[in-house]
Coordinates of C-alpha atoms and ligand atoms in Angstrom, one line a residue:
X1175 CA 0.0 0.0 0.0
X1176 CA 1.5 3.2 -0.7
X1177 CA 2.4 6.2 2.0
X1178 CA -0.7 8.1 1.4
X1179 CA -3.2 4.7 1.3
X1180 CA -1.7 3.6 4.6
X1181 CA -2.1 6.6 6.7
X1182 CA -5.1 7.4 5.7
X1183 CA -6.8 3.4 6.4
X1184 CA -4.6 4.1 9.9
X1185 CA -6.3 7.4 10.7
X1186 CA -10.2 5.5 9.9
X1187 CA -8.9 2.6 11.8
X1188 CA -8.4 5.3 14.5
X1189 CA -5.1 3.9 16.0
X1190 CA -3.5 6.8 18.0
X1191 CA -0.7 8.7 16.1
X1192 CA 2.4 10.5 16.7
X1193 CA 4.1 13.2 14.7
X1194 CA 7.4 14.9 15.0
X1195 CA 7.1 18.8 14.6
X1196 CA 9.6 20.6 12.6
X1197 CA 10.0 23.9 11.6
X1198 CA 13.6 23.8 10.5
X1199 CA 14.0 24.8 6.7
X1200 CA 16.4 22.1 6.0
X1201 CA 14.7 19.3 5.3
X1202 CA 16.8 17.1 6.5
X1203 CA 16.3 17.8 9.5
X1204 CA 12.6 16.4 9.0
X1205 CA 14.5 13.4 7.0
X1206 CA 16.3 12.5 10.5
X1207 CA 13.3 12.8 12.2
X1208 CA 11.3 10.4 10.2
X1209 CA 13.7 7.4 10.8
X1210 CA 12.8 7.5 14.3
X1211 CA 9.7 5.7 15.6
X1212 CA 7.3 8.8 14.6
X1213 CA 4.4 7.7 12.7
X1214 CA 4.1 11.0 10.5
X1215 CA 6.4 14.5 10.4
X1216 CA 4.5 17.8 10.6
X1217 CA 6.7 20.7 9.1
X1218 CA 5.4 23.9 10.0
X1219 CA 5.3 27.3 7.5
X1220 CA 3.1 29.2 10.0
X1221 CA 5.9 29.9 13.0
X1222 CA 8.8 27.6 11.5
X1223 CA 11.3 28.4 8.4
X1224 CA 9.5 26.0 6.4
X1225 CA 9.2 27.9 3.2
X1226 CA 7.5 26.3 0.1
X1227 CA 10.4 25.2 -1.5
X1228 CA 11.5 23.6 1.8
X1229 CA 8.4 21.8 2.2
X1230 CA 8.4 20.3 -1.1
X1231 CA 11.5 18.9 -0.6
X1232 CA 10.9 17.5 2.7
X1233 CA 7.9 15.7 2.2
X1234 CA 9.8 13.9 -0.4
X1235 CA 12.5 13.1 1.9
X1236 CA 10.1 12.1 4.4
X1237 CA 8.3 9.6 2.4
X1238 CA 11.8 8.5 1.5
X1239 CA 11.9 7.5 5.3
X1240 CA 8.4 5.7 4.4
X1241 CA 6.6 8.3 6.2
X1242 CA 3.5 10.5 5.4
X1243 CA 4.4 14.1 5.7
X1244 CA 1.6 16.5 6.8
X1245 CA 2.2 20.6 6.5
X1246 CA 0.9 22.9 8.8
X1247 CA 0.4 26.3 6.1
X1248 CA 1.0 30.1 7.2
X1249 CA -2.6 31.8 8.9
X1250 CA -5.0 32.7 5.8
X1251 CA -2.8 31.3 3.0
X1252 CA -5.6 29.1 2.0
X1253 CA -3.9 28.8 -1.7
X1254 CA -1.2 27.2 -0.1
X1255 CA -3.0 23.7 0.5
X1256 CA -3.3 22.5 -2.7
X1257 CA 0.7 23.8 -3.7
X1258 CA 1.3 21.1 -0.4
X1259 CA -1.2 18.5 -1.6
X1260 CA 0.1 18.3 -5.2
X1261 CA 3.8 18.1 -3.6
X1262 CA 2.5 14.9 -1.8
X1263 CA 1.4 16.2 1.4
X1264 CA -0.8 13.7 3.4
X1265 CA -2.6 16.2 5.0
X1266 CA -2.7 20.1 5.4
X1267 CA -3.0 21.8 8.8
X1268 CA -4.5 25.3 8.5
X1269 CA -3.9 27.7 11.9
X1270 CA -6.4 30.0 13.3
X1271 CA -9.7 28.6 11.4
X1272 CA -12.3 30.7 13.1
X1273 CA -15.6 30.6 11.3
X1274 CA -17.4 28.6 8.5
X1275 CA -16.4 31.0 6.4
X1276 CA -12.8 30.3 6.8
X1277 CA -13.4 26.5 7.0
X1278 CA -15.0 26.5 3.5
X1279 CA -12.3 28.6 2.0
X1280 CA -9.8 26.2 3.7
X1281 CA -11.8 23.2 1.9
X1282 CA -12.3 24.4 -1.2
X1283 CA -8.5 24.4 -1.8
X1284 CA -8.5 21.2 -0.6
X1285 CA -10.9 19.0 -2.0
X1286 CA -11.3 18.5 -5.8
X1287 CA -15.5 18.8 -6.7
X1288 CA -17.7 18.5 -6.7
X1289 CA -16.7 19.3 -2.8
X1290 CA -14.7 21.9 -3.6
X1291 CA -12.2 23.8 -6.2
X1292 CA -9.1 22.3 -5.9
X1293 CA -6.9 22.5 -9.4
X1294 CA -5.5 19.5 -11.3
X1295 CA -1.7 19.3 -10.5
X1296 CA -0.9 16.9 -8.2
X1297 CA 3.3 16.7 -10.0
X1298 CA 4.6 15.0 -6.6
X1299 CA 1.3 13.7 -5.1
X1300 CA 0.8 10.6 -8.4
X1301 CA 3.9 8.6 -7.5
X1302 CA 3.8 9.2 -3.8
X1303 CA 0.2 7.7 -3.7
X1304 CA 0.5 5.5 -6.3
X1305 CA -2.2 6.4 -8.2
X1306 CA -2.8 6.5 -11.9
X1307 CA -4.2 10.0 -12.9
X1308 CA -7.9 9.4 -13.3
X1309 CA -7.7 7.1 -10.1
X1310 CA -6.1 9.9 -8.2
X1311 CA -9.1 12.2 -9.2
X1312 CA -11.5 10.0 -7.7
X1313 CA -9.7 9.0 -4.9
X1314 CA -7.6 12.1 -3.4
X1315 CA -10.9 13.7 -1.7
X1316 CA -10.6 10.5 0.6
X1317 CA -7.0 9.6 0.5
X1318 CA -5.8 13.4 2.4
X1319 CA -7.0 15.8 5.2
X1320 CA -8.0 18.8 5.5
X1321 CA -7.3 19.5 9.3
X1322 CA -8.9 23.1 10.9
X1323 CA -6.8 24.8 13.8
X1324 CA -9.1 25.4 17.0
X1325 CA -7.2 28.0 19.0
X1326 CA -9.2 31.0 19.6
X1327 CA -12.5 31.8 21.2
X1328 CA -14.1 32.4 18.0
X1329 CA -12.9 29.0 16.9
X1330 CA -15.1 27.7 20.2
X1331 CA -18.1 29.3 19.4
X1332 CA -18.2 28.5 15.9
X1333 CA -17.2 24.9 16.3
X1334 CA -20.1 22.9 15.6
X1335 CA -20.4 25.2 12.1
X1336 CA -16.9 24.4 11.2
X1337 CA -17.0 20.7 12.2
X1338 CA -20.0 20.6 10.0
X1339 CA -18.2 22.4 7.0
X1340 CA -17.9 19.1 4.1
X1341 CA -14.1 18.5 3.6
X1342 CA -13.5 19.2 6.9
X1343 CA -11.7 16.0 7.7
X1344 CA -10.6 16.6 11.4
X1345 CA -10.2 19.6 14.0
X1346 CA -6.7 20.5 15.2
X1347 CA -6.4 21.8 18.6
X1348 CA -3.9 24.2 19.4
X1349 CA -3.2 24.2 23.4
X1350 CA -0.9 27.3 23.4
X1351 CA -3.3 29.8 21.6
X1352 CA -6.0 28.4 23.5
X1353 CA -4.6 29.1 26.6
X1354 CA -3.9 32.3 25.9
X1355 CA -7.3 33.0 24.3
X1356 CA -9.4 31.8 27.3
X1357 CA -6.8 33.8 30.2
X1358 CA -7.5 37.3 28.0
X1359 CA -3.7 37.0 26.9
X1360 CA -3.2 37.0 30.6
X1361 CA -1.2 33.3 30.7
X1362 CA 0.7 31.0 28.7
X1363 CA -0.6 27.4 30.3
X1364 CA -1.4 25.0 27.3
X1365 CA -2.2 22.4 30.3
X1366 CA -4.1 24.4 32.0
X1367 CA -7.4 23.0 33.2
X1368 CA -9.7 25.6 30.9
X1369 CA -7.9 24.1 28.0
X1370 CA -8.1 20.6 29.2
X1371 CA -12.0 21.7 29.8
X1372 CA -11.7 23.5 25.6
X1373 CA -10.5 20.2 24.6
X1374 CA -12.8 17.6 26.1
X1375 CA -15.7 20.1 24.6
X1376 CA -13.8 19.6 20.9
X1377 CA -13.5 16.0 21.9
X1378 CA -17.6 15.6 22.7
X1379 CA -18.4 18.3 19.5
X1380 CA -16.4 16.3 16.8
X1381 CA -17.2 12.9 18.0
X1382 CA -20.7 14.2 17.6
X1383 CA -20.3 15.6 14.0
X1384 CA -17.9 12.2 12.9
X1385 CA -15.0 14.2 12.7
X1386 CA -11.5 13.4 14.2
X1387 CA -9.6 15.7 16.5
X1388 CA -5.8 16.2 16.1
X1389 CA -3.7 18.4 18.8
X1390 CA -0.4 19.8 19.5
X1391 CA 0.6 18.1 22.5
X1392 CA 4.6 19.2 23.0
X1393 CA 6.2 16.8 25.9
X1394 CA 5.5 13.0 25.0
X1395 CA 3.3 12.2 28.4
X1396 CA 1.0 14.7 27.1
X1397 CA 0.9 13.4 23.7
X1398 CA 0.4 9.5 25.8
X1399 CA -2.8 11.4 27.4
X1400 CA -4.1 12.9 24.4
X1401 CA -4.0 9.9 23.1
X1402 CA -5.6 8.1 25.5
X1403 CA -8.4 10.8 25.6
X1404 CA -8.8 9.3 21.7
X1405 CA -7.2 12.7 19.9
X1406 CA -6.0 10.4 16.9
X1407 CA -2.8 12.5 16.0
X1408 CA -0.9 14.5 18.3
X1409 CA 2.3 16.1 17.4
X1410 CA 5.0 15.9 20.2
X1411 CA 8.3 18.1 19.6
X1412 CA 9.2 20.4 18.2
X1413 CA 12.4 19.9 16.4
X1414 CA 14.6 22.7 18.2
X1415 CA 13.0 21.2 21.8
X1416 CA 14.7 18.1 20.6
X1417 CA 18.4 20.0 20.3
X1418 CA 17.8 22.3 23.1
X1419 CA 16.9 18.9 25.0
X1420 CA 19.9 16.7 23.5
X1421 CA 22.0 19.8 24.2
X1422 CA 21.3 20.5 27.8
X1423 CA 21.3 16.5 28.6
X1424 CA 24.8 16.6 27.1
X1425 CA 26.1 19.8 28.9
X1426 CA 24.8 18.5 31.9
X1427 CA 27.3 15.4 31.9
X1428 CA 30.4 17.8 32.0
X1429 CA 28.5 20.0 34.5
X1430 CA 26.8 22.6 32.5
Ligands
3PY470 C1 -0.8 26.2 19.6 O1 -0.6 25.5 20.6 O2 -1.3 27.3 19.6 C2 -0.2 25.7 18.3 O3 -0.5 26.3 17.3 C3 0.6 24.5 18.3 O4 1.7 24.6 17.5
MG471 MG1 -1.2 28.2 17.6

């Protein structure tokens, strides 16, 4: 089966996921990463160096690694989507999703119709999924995601619209803008019990609406919880925690 046929019969099955989060522009970075036990490798052009070029080469590298590779695109750069899904992306994350109106904008770019108006060029995306042409037509709509950020109290209030958007695969949760969102920009606390309270409401909403919830879960014992709570994907990370982690483990031996 190829990449794209395998993660996407994983994510129905609705085994619990994990991705490494990278936002380094050299892709291999997000190469290395892959060879580890991650099941996917988000790279990030919203707050990473991730650049389009960048990403096209790394999900290539990635699936080289016989990983998916899923891209999380800069706020409002709808457009972006499809550039990722004809470059073989397995899914596309979109930040800051805040209405129905932004969830069917979001779709639209990434869902061929008669759900929505993605353009043919899928260069990359043929040999990664293994598709002939026509077969890719039919089948792309159900073989990738389209994955809307929840981080913002507009998000919250307009959930149920935006779960409810078609081609809206899954919800994304975003524990850090959250947090800040329901303190008034008072805190930074993405385990704080109000977003524990944000994400068990997304949990009950999607579940609900048959949609799957993905989050960003940072240290792995929260990514182990999340997963436990049945948030399919969650991304631990990121790639410069890893250094800054390796690097302070290894200063520490000498006394650093
Ligand atoms: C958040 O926690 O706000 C995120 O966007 C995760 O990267
Ligand atoms: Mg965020």
């Amino acid at each position: 089966m190829s990449i794209h046929g395998g993660f996407a019969s994983r994510l129905t099955a609705g085994e619990p996921l994990f991705s490494a989060w990278v936002g380094s522009r050299e892709p291999a970075v997000a190469a290395v990463l892959a060879r580890e036990a991650f099941d996917l490798v988000t790279l990030d052009m919203q707050h990473g160096a991730v650049d389009i070029d960048a990403a096209i080469r790394g999900i290539q590298l990635v699936a080289g690694a016989g990983k998916p590779a899923v891209v999380r695109i800069p706020v409002g750069d709808f457009q972006a989507t499809s550039r990722m899904l004809d470059a073989g992306a397995a899914a596309v994350i979109a930040p800051m999703v805040n209405s129905a109106a932004d969830a069917r904008a979001f779709a639209a770019f990434a869902k061929f119709p008669p759900l929505g108006e993605r353009s043919w060029g899928p260069h990359a995306a043929l040999a990664l999924s293994g598709l002939a042409p026509k077969d890719y037509l039919s089948r792309a709509n159900g073989l990738t995601r389209a994955v809307a950020m929840i981080e913002t109290r507009a998000a919250l209030d307009a959930l149920d619209d935006i779960l409810a958007v078609d081609g809206i695969d899954a919800v994304f949760i975003g524990p850090s803008d959250l947090s800040i969102a329901l303190s008034g920009g008072r805190e930074l606390e993405p385990e704080s019990a109000a977003v524990d309270e944000a994400i068990d409401h997304v949990l009950v909403r999607a579940r609900a609406a048959g949609k799957a919830v993905w989050a960003y879960a940072g240290p792995p014992e929260r990514a182990a919880a999340f997963a436990r709570k049945g948030i399919v994907v969650s991304a631990i990370g990121s790639d410069t925690v890893f250094l800054r982690q390796g690097a302070q483990a290894a200063l520490a031996g000498v006394g650093r």
